[in-house]
Short mmCIF file of N, CA and C in Angstrom, two decimals:
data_model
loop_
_atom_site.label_atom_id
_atom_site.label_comp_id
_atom_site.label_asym_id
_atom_site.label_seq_id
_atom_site.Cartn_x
_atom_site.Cartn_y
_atom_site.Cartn_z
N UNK H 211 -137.54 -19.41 12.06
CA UNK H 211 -137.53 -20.63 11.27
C UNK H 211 -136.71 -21.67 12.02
N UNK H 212 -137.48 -22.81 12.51
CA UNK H 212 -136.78 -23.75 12.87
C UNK H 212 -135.62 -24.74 11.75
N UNK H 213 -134.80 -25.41 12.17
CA UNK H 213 -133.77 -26.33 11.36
C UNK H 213 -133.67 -27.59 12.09
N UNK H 214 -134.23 -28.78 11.66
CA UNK H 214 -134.36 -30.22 12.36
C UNK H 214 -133.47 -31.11 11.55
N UNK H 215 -132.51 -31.67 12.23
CA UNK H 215 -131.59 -32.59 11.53
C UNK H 215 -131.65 -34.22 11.28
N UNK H 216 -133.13 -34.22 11.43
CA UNK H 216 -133.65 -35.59 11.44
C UNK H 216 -134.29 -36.24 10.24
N UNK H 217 -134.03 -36.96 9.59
CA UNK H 217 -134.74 -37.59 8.43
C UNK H 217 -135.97 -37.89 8.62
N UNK H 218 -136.40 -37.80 8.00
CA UNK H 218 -138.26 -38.55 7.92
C UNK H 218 -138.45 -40.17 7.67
N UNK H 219 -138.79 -40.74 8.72
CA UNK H 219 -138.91 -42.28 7.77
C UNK H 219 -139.80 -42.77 8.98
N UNK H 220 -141.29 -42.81 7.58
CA UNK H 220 -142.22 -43.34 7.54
C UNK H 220 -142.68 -44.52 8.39
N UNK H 221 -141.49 -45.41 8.11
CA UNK H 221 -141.94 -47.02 8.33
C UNK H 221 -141.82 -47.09 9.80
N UNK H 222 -141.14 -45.75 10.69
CA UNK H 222 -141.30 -45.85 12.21
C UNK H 222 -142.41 -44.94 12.84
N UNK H 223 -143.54 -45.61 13.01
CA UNK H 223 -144.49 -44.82 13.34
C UNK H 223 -144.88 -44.00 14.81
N UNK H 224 -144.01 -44.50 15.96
CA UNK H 224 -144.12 -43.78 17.17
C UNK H 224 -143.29 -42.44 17.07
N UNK H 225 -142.84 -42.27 15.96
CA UNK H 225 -142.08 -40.54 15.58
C UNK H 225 -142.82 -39.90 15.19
N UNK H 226 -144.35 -39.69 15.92
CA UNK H 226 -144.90 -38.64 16.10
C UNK H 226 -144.83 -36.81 16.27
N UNK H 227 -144.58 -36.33 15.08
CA UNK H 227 -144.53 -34.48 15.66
C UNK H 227 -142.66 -34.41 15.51
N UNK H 228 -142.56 -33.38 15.32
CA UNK H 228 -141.19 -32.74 14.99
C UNK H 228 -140.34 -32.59 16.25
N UNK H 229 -141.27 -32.27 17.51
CA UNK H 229 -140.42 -32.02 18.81
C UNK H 229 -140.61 -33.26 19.60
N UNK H 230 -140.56 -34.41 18.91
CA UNK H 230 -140.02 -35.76 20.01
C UNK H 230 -139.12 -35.99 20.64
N UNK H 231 -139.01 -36.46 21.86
CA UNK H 231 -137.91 -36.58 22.18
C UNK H 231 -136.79 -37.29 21.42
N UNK H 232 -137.09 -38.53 20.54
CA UNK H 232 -136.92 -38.95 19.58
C UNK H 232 -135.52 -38.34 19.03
N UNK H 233 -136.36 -37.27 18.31
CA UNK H 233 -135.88 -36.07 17.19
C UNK H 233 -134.52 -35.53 17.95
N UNK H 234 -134.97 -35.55 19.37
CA UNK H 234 -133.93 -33.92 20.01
C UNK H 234 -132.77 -34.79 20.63
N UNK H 235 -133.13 -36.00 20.41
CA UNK H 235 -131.62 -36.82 20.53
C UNK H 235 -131.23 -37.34 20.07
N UNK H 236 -131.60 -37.67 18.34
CA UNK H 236 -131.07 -37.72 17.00
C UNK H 236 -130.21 -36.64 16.85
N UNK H 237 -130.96 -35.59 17.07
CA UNK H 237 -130.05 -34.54 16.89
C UNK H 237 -128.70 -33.32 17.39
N UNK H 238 -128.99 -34.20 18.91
CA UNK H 238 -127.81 -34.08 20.04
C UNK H 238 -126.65 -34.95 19.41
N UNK H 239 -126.79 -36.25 19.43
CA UNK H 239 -125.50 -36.95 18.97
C UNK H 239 -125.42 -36.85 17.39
N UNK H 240 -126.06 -36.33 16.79
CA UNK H 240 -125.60 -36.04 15.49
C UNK H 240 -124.73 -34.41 15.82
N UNK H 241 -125.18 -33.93 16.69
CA UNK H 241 -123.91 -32.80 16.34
C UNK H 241 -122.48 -33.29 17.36
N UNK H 242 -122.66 -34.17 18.25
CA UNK H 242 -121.47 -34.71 18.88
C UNK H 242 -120.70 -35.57 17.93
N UNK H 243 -121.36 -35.91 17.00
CA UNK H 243 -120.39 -36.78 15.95
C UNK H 243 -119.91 -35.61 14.86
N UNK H 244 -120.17 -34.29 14.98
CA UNK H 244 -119.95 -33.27 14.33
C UNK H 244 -118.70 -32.82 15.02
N UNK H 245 -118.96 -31.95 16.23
CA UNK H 245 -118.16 -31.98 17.12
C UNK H 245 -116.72 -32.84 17.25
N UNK H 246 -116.92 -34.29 17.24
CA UNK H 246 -115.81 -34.94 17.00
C UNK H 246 -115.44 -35.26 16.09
N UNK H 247 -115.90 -34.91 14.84
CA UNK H 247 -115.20 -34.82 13.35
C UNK H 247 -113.87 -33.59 13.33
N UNK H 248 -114.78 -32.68 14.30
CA UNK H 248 -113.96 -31.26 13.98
C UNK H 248 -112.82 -31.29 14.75
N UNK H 249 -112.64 -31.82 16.19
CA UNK H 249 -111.88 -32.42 17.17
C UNK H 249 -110.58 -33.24 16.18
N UNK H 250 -111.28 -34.63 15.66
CA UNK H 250 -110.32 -34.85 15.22
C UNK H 250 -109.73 -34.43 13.84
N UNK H 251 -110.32 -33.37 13.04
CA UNK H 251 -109.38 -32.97 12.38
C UNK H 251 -108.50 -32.18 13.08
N UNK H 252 -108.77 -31.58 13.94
CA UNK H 252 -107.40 -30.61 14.75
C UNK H 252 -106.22 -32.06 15.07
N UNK H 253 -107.01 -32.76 15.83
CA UNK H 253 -105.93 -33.23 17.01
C UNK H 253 -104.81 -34.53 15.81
N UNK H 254 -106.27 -34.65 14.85
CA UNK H 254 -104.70 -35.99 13.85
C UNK H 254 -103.56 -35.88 13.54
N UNK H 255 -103.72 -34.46 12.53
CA UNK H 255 -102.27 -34.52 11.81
C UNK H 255 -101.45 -34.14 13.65
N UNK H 256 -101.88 -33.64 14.66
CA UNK H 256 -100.65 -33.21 15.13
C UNK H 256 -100.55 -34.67 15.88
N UNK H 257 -101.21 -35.65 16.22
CA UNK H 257 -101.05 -36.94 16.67
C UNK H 257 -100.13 -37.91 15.34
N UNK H 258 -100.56 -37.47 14.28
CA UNK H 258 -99.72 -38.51 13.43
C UNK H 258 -98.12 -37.45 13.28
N UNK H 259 -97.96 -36.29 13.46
CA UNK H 259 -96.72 -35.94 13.24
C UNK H 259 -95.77 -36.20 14.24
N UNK H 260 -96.20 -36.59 16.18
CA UNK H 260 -96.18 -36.58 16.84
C UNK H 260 -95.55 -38.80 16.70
N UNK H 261 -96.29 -39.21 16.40
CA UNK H 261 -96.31 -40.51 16.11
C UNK H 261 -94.70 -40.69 15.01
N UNK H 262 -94.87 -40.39 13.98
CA UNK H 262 -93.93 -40.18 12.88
C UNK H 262 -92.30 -39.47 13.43
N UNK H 263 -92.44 -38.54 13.86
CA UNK H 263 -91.39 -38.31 15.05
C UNK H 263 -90.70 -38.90 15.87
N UNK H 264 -91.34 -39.66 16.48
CA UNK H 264 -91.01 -40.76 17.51
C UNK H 264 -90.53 -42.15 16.68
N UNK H 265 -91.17 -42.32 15.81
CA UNK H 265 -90.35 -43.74 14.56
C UNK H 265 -89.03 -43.35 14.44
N UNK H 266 -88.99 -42.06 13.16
CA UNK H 266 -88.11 -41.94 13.03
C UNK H 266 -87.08 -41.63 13.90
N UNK H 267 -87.09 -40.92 15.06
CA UNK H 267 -85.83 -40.96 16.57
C UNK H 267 -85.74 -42.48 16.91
N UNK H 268 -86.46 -43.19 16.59
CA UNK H 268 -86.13 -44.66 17.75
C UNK H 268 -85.61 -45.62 16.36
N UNK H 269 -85.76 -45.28 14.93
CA UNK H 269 -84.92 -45.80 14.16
C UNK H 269 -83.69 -45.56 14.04
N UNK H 270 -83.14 -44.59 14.66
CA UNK H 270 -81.89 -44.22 14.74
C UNK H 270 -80.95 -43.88 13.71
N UNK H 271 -81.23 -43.33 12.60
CA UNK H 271 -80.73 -43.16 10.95
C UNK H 271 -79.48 -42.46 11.26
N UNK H 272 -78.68 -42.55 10.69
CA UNK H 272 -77.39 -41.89 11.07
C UNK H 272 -77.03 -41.47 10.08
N UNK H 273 -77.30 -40.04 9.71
CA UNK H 273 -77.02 -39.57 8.58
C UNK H 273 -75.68 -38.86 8.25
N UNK H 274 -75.31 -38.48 7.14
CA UNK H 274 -73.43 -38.01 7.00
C UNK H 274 -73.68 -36.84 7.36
N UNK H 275 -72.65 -36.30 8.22
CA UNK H 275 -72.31 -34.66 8.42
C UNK H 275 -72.41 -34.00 7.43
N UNK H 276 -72.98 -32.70 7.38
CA UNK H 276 -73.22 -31.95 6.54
C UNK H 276 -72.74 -30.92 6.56
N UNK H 277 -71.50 -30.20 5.84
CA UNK H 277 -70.26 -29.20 6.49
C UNK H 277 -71.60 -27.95 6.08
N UNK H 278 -71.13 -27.12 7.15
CA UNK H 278 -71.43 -25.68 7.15
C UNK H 278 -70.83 -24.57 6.67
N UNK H 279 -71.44 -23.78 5.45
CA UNK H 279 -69.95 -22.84 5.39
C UNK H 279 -70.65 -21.24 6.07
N UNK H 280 -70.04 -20.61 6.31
CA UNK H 280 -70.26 -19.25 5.96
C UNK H 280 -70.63 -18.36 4.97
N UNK H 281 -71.00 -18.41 4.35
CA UNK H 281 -71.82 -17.44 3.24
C UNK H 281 -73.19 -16.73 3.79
N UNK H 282 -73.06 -15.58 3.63
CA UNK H 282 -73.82 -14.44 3.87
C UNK H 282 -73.67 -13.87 2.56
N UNK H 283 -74.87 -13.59 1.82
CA UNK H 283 -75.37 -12.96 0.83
C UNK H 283 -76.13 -11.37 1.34
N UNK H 284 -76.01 -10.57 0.71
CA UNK H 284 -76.19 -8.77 0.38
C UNK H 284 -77.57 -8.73 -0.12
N UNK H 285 -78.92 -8.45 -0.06
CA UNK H 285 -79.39 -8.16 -0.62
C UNK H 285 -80.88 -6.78 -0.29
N UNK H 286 -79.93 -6.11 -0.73
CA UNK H 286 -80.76 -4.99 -1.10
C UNK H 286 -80.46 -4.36 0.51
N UNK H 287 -79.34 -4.83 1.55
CA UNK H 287 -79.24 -4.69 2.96
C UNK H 287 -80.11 -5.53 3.89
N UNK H 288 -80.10 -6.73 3.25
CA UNK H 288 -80.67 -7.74 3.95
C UNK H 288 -79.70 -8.74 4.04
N UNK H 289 -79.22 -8.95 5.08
CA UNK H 289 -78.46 -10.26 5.23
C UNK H 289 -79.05 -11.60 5.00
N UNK H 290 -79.03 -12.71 4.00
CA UNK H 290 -78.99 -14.16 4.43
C UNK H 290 -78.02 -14.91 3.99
N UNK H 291 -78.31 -15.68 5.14
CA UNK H 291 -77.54 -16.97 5.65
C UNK H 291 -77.67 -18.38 4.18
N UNK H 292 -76.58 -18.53 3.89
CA UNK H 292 -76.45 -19.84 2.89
C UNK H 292 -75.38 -20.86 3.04
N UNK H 293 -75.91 -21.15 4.20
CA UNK H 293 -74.31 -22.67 4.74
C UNK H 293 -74.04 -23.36 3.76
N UNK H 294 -75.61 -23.89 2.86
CA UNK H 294 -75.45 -25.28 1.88
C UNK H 294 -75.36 -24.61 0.76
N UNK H 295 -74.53 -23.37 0.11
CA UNK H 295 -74.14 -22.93 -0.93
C UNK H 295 -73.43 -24.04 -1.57
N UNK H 296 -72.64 -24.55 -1.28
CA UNK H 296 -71.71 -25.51 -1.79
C UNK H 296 -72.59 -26.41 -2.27
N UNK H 297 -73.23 -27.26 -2.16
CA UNK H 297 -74.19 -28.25 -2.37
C UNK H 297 -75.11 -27.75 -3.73
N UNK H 298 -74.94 -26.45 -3.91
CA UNK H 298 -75.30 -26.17 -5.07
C UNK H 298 -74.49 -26.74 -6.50
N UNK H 299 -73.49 -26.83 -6.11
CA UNK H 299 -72.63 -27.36 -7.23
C UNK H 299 -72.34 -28.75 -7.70
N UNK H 300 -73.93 -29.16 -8.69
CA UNK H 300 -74.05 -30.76 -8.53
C UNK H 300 -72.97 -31.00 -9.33
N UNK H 301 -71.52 -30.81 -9.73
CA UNK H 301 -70.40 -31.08 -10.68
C UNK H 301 -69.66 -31.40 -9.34
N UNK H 302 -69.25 -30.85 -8.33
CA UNK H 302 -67.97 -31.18 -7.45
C UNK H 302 -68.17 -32.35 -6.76
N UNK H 303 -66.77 -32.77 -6.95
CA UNK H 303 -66.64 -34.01 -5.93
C UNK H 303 -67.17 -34.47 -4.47
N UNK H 304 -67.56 -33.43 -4.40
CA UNK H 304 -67.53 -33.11 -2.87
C UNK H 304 -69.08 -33.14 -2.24
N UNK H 305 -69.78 -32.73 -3.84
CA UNK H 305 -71.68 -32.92 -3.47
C UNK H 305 -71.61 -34.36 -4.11
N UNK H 306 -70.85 -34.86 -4.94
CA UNK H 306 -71.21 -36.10 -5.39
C UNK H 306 -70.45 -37.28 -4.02
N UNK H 307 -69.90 -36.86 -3.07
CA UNK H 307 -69.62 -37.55 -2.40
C UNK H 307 -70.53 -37.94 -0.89
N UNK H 308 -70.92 -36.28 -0.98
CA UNK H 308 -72.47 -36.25 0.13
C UNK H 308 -73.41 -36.95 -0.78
N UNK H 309 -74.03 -36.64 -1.69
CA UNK H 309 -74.94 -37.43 -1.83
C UNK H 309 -75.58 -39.00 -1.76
N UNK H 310 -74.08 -39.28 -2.46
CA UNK H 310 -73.90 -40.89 -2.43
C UNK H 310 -74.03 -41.14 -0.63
N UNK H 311 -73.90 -40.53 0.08
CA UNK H 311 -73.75 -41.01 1.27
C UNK H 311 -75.25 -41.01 1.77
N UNK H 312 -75.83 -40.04 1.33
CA UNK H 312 -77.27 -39.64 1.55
C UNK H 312 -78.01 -40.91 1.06
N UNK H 313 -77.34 -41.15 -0.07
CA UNK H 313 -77.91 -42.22 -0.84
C UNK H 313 -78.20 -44.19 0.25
N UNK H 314 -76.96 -43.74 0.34
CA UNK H 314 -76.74 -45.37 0.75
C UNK H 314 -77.57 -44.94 2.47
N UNK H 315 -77.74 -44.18 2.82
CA UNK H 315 -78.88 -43.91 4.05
C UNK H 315 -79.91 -44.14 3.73
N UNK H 316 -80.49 -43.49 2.72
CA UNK H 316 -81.62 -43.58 2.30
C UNK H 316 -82.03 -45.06 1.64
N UNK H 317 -81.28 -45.68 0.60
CA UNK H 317 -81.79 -46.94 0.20
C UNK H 317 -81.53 -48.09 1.08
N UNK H 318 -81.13 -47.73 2.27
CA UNK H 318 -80.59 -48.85 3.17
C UNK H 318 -82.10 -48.66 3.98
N UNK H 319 -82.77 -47.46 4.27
CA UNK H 319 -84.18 -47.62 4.85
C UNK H 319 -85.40 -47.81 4.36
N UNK H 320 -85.40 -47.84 2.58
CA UNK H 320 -86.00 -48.04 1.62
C UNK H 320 -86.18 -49.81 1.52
N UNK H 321 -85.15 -50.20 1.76
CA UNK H 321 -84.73 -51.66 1.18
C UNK H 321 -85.37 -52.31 2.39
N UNK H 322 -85.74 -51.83 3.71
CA UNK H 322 -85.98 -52.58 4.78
C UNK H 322 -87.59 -52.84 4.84
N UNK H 323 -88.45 -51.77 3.69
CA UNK H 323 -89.88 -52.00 3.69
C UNK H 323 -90.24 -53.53 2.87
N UNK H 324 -90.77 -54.15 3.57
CA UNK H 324 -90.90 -55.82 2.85
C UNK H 324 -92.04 -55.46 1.59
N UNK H 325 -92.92 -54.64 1.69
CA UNK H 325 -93.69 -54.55 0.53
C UNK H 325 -93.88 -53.54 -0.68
N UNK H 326 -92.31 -53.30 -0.64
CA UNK H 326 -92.16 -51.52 -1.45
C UNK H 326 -92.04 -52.49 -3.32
N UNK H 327 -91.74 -53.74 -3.23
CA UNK H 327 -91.80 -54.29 -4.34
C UNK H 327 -93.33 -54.32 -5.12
N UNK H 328 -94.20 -54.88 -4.39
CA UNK H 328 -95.31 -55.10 -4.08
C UNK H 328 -96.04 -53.41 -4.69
N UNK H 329 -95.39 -52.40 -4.10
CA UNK H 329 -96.39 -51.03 -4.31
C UNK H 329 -95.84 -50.74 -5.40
N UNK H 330 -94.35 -51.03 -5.81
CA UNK H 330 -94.21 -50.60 -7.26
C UNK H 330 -94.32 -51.12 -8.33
N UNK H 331 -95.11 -52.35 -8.37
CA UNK H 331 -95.87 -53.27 -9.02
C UNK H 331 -96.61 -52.96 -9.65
N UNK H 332 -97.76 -52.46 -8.32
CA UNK H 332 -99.31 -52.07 -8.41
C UNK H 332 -98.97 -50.61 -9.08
N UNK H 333 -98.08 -49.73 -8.75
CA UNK H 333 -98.12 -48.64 -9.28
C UNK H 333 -97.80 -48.48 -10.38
N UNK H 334 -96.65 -49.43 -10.99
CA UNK H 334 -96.33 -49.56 -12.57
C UNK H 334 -98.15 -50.36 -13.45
N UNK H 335 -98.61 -51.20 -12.75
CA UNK H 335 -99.52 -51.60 -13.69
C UNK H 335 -100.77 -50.72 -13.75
N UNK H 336 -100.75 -49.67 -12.72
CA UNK H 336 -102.17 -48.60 -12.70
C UNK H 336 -101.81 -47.24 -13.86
N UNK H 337 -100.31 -46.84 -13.59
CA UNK H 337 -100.00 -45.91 -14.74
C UNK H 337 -99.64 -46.54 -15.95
N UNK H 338 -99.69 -47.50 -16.28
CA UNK H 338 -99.83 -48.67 -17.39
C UNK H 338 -100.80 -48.48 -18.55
N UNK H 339 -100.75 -46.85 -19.21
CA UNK H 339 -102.11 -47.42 -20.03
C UNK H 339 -101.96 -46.29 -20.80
N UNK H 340 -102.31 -46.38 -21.83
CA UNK H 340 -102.62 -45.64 -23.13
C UNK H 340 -102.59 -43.97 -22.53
N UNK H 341 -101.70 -43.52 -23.34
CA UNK H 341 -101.81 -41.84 -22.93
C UNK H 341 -101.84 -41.14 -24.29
N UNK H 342 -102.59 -40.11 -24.46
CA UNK H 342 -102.75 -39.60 -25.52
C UNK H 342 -102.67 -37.99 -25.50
N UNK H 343 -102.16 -37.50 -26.26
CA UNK H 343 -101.92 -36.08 -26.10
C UNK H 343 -102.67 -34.79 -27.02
N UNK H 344 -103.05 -33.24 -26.57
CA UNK H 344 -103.63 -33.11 -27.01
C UNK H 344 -103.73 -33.21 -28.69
N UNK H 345 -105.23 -32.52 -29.10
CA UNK H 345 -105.17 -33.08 -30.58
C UNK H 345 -104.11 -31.57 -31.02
N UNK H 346 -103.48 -31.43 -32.02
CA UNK H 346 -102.73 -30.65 -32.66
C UNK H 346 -103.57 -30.33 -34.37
N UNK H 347 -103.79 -29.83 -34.79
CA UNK H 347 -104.45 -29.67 -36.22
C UNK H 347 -103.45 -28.89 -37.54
N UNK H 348 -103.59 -29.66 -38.50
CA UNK H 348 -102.82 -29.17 -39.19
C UNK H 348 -103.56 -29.26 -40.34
N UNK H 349 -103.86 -28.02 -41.13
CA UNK H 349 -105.03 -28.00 -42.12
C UNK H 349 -106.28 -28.32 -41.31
N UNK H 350 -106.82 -29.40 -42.45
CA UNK H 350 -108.55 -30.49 -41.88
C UNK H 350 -107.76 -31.06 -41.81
N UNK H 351 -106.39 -31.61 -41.14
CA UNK H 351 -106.09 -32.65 -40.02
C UNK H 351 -106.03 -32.17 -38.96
N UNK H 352 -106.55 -33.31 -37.41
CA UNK H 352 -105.67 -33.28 -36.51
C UNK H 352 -104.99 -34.40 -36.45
N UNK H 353 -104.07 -34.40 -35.63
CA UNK H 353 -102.84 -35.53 -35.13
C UNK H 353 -102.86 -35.76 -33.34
N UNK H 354 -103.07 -36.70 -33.39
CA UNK H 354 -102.81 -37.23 -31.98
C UNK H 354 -101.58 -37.55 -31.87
N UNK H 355 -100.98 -37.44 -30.54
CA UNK H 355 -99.76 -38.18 -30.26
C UNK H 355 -99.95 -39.23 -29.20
N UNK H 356 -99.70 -40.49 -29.33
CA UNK H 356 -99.82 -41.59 -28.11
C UNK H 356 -98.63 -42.21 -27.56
N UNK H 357 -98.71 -42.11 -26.23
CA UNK H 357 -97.18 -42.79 -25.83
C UNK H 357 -97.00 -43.87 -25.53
#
């Protein structure tokens, strides 16, 4: 059983017969545009992670030291490693003092996008709209809830 990847259309009449040359080079560069579909799904993400990498090193972010501790956890005779144990403890002075620092890094590279006003605009007026929850029944009622 043959498989021809060529459409039929009528209104060109020198596409005589199934094995035209026509046909067999419709269907050469239709699989090279296949071919390079598949190409570039491999090669993007590692070209855009590759790209994204290089921004962020040449922006130069200078982020706060992040102390290391020693903690080694037991389990079951498995050793792991937990430096940022401490950081677990969102009450101490000490994560509320990293963070804030994290903070003012972070909104200082936030604040430099000229159109982040602009996207949270569009994004407040698209989630902007009637939400309704499921129906709940009570007896022959149901009840909607709307937010």
């Amino acid at each position: 059983m043959a498989v021809y990847f060529c459409d039929f259309d009528p209104s060109y009449v020198p596409r005589i017969g199934k094995h035209s040359p026509l046909n067999f080079r419709e269907r050469e560069s239709r699989m090279t545009i296949r071919q390079l579909a598949l190409q570039l799904r491999i090669i993007l993400p590692v070209f855009s992670t590759l790209l994204f990498s290089a921004i962020s090193y040449a922006q130069g972010l200078d982020y706060p030291q992040t102390r290391k501790d020693t903690q080694v956890d037991d389990y079951h005779g498995t050793k792991v490693a937990d430096p940022y144990r401490w950081l677990e403890d969102d009450n101490s002075a000490e994560t509320a003092k990293w963070v804030e620092a994290e903070n003012k890094v972070t909104f200082a590279y936030l604040d430099k996008i000229p159109y982040r006003a602009q996207v949270k605009a569009r994004l407040e007026q698209l989630f902007n709209f009637p939400k309704y929850h499921a129906a709940v029944p009570q007896g022959r009622l149901s009840f909607f809830h709307e937010e």
